[in-house]
PDB file of C-alpha atoms in Angstrom:
ATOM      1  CA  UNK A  14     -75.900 -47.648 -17.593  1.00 55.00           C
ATOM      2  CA  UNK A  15     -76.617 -47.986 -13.957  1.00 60.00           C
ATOM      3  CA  UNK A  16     -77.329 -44.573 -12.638  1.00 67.00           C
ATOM      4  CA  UNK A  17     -77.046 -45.812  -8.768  1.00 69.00           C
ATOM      5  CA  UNK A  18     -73.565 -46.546  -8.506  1.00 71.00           C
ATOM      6  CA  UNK A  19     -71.642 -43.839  -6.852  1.00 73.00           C
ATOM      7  CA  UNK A  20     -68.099 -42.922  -7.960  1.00 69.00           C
ATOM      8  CA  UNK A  21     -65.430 -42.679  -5.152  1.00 69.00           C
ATOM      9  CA  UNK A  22     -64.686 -39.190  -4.928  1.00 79.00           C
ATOM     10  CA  UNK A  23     -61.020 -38.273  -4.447  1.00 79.00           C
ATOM     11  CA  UNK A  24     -59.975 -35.916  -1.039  1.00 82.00           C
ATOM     12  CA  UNK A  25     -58.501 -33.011  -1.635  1.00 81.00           C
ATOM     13  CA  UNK A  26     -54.623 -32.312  -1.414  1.00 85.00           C
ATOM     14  CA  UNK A  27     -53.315 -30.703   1.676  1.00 86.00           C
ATOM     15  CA  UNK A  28     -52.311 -27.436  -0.351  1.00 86.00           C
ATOM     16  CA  UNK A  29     -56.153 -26.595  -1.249  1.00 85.00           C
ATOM     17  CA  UNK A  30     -56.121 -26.349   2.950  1.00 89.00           C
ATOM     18  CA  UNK A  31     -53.027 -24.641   3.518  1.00 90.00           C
ATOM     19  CA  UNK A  32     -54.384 -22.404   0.578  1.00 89.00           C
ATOM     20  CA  UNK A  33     -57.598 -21.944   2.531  1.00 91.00           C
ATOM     21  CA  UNK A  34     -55.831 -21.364   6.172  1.00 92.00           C
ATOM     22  CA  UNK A  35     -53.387 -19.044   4.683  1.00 91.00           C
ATOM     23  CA  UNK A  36     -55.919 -16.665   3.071  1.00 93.00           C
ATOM     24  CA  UNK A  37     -57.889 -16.841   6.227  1.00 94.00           C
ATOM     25  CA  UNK A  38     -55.262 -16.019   8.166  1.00 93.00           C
ATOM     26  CA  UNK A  39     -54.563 -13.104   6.007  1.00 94.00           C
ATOM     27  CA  UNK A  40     -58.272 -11.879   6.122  1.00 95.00           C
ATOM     28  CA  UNK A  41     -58.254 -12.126  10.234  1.00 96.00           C
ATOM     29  CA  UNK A  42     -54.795  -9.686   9.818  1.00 96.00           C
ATOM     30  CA  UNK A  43     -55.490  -6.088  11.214  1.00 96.00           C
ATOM     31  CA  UNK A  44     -55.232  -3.821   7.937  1.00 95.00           C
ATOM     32  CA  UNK A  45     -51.768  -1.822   9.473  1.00 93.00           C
ATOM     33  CA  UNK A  46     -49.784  -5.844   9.461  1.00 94.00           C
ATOM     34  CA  UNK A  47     -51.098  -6.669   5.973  1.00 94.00           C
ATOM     35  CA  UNK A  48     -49.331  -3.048   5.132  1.00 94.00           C
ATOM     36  CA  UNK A  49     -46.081  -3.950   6.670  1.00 94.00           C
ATOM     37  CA  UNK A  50     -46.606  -7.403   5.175  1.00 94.00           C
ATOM     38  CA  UNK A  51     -47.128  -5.599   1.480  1.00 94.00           C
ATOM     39  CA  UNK A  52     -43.833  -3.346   2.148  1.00 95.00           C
ATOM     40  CA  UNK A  53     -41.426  -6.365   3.357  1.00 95.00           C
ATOM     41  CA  UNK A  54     -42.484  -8.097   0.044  1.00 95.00           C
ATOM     42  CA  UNK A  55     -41.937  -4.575  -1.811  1.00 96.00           C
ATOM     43  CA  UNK A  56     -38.595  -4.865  -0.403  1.00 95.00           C
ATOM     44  CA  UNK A  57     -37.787  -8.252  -1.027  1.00 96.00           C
ATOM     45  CA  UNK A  58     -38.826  -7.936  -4.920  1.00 96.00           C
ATOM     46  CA  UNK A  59     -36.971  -4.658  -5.549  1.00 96.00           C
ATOM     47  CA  UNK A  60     -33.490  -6.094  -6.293  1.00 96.00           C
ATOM     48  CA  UNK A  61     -35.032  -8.952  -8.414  1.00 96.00           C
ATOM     49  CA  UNK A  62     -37.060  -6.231 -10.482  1.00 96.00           C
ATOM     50  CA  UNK A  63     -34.171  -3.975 -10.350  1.00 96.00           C
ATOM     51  CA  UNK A  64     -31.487  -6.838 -12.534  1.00 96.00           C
ATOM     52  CA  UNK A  65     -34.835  -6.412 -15.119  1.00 96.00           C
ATOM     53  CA  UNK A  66     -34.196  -3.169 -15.570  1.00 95.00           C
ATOM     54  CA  UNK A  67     -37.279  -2.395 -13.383  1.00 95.00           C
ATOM     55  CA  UNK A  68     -36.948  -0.208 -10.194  1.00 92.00           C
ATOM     56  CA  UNK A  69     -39.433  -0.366  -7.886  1.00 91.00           C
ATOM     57  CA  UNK A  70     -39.398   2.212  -4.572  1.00 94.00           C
ATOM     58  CA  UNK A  71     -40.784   0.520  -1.562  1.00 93.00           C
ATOM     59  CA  UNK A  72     -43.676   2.378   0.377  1.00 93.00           C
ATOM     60  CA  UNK A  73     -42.443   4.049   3.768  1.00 93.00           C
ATOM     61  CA  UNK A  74     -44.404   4.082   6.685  1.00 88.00           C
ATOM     62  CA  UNK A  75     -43.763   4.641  10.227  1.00 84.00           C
ATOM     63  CA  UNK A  76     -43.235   1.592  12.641  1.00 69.00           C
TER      64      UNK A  76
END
């Protein structure tokens, strides 16, 4: 077997980058927006937990 020949390797898909940019973008975030970002999510999820049987009470901080 002929060690020299070099295999074509395939790019990456365009959600490993979106991935990357997102989580970026979320490390660049001052820590008080990734807070208010965490609470809009709590608040989002708490009727979906809630039909589980599952209640879930938002954090509240001041705006």
């Amino acid at each position: 077997m002929d060690k020299t020949i070099n295999t074509p390797v395939a790019p990456l898909p365009d959600e490993y980058y979106a991935k990357r940019k997102s989580r970026k973008a979320w490390r660049e975030m001052p820590y008080a927006e990734k807070v208010r970002c965490v609470v809009e999510m709590q608040k989002r999820v708490a009727p979906i937990y809630a039909s589980r049987g599952k209640i879930i009470v938002p954090w509240k901080i001041s705006q």
